[in-house]
Coordinates of C-alpha atoms in Angstrom, one line a residue:
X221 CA 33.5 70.2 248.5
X222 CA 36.8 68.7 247.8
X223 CA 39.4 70.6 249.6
X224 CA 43.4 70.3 247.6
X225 CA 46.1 70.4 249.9
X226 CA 47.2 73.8 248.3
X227 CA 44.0 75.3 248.8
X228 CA 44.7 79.0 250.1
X229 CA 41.3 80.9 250.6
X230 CA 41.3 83.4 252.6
X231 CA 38.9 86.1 253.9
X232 CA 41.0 89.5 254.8
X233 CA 39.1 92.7 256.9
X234 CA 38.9 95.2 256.3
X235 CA 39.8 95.2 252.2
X236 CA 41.9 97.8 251.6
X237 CA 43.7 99.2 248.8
X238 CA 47.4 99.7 250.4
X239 CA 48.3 102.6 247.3
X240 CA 45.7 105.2 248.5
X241 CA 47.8 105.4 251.6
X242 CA 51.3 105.9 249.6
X243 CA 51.5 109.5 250.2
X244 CA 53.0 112.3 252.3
X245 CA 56.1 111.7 254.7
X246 CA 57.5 108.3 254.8
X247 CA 56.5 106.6 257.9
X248 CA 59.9 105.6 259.8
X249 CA 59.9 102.3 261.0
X250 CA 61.7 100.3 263.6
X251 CA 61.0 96.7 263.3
X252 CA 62.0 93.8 266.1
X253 CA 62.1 90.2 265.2
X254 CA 63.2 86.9 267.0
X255 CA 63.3 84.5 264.6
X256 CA 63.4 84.1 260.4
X257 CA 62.1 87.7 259.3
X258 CA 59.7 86.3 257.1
X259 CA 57.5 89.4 258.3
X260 CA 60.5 91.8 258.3
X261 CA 60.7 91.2 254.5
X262 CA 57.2 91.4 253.6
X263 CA 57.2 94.6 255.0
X264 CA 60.6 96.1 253.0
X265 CA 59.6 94.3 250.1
X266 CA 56.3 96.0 250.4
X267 CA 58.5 99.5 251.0
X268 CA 60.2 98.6 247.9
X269 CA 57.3 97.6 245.2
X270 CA 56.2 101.0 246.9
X271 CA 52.5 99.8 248.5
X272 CA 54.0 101.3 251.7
X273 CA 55.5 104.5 252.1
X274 CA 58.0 104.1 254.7
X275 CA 61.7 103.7 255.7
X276 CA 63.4 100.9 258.1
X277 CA 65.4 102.9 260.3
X278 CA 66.3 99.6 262.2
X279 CA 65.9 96.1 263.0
X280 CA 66.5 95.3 266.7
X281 CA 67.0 91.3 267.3
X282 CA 67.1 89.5 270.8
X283 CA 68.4 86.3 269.5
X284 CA 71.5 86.2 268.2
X285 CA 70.7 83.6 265.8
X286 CA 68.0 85.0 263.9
X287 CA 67.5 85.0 260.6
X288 CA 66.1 88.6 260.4
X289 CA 69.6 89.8 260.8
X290 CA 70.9 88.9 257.4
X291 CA 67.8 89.7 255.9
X292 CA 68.6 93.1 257.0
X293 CA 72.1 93.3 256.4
X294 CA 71.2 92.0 252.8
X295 CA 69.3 95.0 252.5
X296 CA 71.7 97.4 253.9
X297 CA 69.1 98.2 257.0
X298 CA 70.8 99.1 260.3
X299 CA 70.8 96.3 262.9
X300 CA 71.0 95.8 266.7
X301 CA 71.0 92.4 268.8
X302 CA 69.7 93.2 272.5
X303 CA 70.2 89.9 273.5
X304 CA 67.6 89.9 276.7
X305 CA 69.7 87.3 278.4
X306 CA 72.3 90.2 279.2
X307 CA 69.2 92.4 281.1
X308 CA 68.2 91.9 284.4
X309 CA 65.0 92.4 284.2
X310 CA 62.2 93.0 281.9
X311 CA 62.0 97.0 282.6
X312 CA 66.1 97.4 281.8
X313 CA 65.7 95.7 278.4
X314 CA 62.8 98.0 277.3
X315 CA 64.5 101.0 278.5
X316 CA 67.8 99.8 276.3
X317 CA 64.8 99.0 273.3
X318 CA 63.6 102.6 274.0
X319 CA 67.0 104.3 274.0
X320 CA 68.2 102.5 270.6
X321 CA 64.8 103.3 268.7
X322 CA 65.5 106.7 269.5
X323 CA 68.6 106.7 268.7
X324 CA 67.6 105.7 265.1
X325 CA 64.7 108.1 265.3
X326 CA 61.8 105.6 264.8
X327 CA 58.2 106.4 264.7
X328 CA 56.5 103.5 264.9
X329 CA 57.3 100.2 265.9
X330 CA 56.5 97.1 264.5
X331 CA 56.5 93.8 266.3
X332 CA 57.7 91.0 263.5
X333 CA 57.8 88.0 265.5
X334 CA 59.2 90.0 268.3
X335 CA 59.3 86.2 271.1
X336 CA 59.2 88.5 274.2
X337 CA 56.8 90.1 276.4
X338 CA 56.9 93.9 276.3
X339 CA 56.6 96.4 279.3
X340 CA 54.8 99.8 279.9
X341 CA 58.1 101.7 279.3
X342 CA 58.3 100.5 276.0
X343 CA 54.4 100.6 275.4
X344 CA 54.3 104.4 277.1
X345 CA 57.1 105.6 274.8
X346 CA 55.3 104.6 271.6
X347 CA 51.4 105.7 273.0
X348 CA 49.2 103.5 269.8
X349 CA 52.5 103.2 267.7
X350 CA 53.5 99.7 268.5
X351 CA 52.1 96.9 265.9
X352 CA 51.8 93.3 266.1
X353 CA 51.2 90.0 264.2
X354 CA 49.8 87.1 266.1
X355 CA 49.0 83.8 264.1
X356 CA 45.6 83.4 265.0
X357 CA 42.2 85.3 265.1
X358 CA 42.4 86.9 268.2
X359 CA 40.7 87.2 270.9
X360 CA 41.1 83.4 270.2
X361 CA 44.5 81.4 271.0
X362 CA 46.5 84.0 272.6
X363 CA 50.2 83.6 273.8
X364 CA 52.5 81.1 272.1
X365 CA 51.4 78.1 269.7
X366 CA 49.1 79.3 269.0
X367 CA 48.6 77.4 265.6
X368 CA 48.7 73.9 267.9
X369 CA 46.2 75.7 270.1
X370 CA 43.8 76.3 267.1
X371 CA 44.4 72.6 265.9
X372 CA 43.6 70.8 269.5
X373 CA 40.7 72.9 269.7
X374 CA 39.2 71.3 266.6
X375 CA 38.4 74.6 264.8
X376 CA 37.5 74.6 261.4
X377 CA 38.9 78.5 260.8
X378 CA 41.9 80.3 261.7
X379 CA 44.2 82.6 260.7
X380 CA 46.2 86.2 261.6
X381 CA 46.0 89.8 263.2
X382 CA 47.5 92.6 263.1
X383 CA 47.2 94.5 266.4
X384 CA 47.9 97.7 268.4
X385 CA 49.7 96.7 271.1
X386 CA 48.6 96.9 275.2
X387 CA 49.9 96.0 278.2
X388 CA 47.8 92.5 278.1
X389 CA 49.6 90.2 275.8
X390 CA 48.2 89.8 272.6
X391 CA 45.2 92.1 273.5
X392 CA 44.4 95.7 271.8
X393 CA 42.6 97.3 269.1
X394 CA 42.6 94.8 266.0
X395 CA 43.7 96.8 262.6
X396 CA 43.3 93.9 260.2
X397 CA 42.6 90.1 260.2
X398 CA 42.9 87.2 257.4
X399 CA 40.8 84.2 258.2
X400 CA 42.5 81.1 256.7
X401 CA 40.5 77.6 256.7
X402 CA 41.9 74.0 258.9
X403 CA 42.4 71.3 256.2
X404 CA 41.2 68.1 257.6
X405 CA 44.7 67.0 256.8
X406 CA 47.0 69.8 258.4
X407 CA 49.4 69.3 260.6
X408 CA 50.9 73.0 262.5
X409 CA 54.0 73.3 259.9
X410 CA 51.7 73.2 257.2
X411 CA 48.7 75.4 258.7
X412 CA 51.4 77.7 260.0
X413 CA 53.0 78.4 256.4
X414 CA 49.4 79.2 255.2
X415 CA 48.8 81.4 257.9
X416 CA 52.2 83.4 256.8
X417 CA 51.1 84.0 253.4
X418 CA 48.2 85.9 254.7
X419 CA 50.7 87.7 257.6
X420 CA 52.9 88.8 255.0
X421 CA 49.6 90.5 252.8
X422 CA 48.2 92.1 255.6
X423 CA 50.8 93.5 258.2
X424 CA 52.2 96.5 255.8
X425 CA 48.5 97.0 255.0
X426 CA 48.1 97.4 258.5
X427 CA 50.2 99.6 259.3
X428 CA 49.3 101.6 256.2
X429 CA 45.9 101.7 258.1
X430 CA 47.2 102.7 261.5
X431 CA 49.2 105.4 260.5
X432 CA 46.3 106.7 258.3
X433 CA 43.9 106.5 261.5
X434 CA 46.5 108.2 263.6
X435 CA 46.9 110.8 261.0
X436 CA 43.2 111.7 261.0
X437 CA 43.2 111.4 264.7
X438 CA 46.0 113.9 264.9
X439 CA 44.4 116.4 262.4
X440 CA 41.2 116.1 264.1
X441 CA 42.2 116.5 267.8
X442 CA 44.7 119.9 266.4
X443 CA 41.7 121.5 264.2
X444 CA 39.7 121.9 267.8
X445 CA 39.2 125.5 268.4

């Protein structure tokens, strides 16, 4: 089979239809990012064509040059930079993380290419309410480059998931993944931006998902007589 540079199959689990999920209260979202806010803007843009009901309450940032902040200001969505450098340890900035989501009243938490390792205060304030994305098909290629890690290993598939979030790094239950195929001709840039096409499809779906599965959960545990 003759593979074109554009090809873009993917395989996503489980398929879902995001609009069942559109109903009830709008789920409110904090979202932390490090870097472009490619993810940050699937996720509004998905608020906004309406395939996930939700609100941004804010988007914390740790570097101040990221890209996710003018996203956000474009959008007139709140924004905070925590710059991590100014913490003295890990424990300090997830206490200032836990302070300023509450401040904005956030529910859940979604990690966007949030570039730091999170703590249990931040994990224990947000019990099964803290999302991630990680470019690869976990449990495989873990931690960072995890694109190059995929590529050295000579795999013929990758692709993303979208994760609760534990204590291990990039551990937890898996929510959704999109397998994307290794061209024989790929370098990381252009495996990467492939890989991001399928993030940006499946992380609002995901947490469409989670807060569906935590909303069952909740009924369930409070009908027990």
């Amino acid at each position: 089979m003759n593979l074109r540079p554009d090809f873009t199959f993917s395989l996503v689990s489980p398929n879902i239809d995001s609009h069942k999920f559109f109903a009830g209260t709008p789920l409110k979202l904090g979202i932390m990012a490090s870097g472009s806010g490619s993810n940050f803007e699937a996720v509004a843009q998905a608020i906004d064509d309406k395939q996930l009901n939700a609100q941004i309450q804010v988007l914390i940032y740790n570097n101040p040059a990221a890209k996710a902040a003018s996203r956000a200001a474009k959008r007139g969505i709140e924004t905070v930079l925590l710059n991590h450098r100014e913490y003295k340890n890990r424990e300090v900035f997830d206490q200032k993380i836990v302070q300023t989501l509450r401040e904005y009243d956030v529910e859940w938490l979604i990690l966007a290419g949030w570039m730091r390792v999170v703590t249990s205060v931040l994990i224990d304030a947000f019990p099964d309410r803290i999302i991630n994305i990680h470019p690869s098909l976990l449990p495989s290629f873990k931690g960072i480059h995890a694109v190059e890690q995929a590529l050295k290993a000579g795999v013929k598939i990758t692709g993303c998931t979208v994760h609760l979030v534990r204590l291990e790094v990039d551990s937890g239950p898996i929510l959704m993944q999109a397998a994307v195929p290794i061209l024989p001709d790929d370098t990381a840039e252009t495996l990467h931006a492939r890989i991001q096409v399928q993030e940006h499809r499946i992380l609002p779906q995901a947490i469409a998902l989670a807060a569906q599965a935590n909303l069952i959960t909740h009924v369930s545990v409070s009908g027990i007589g």
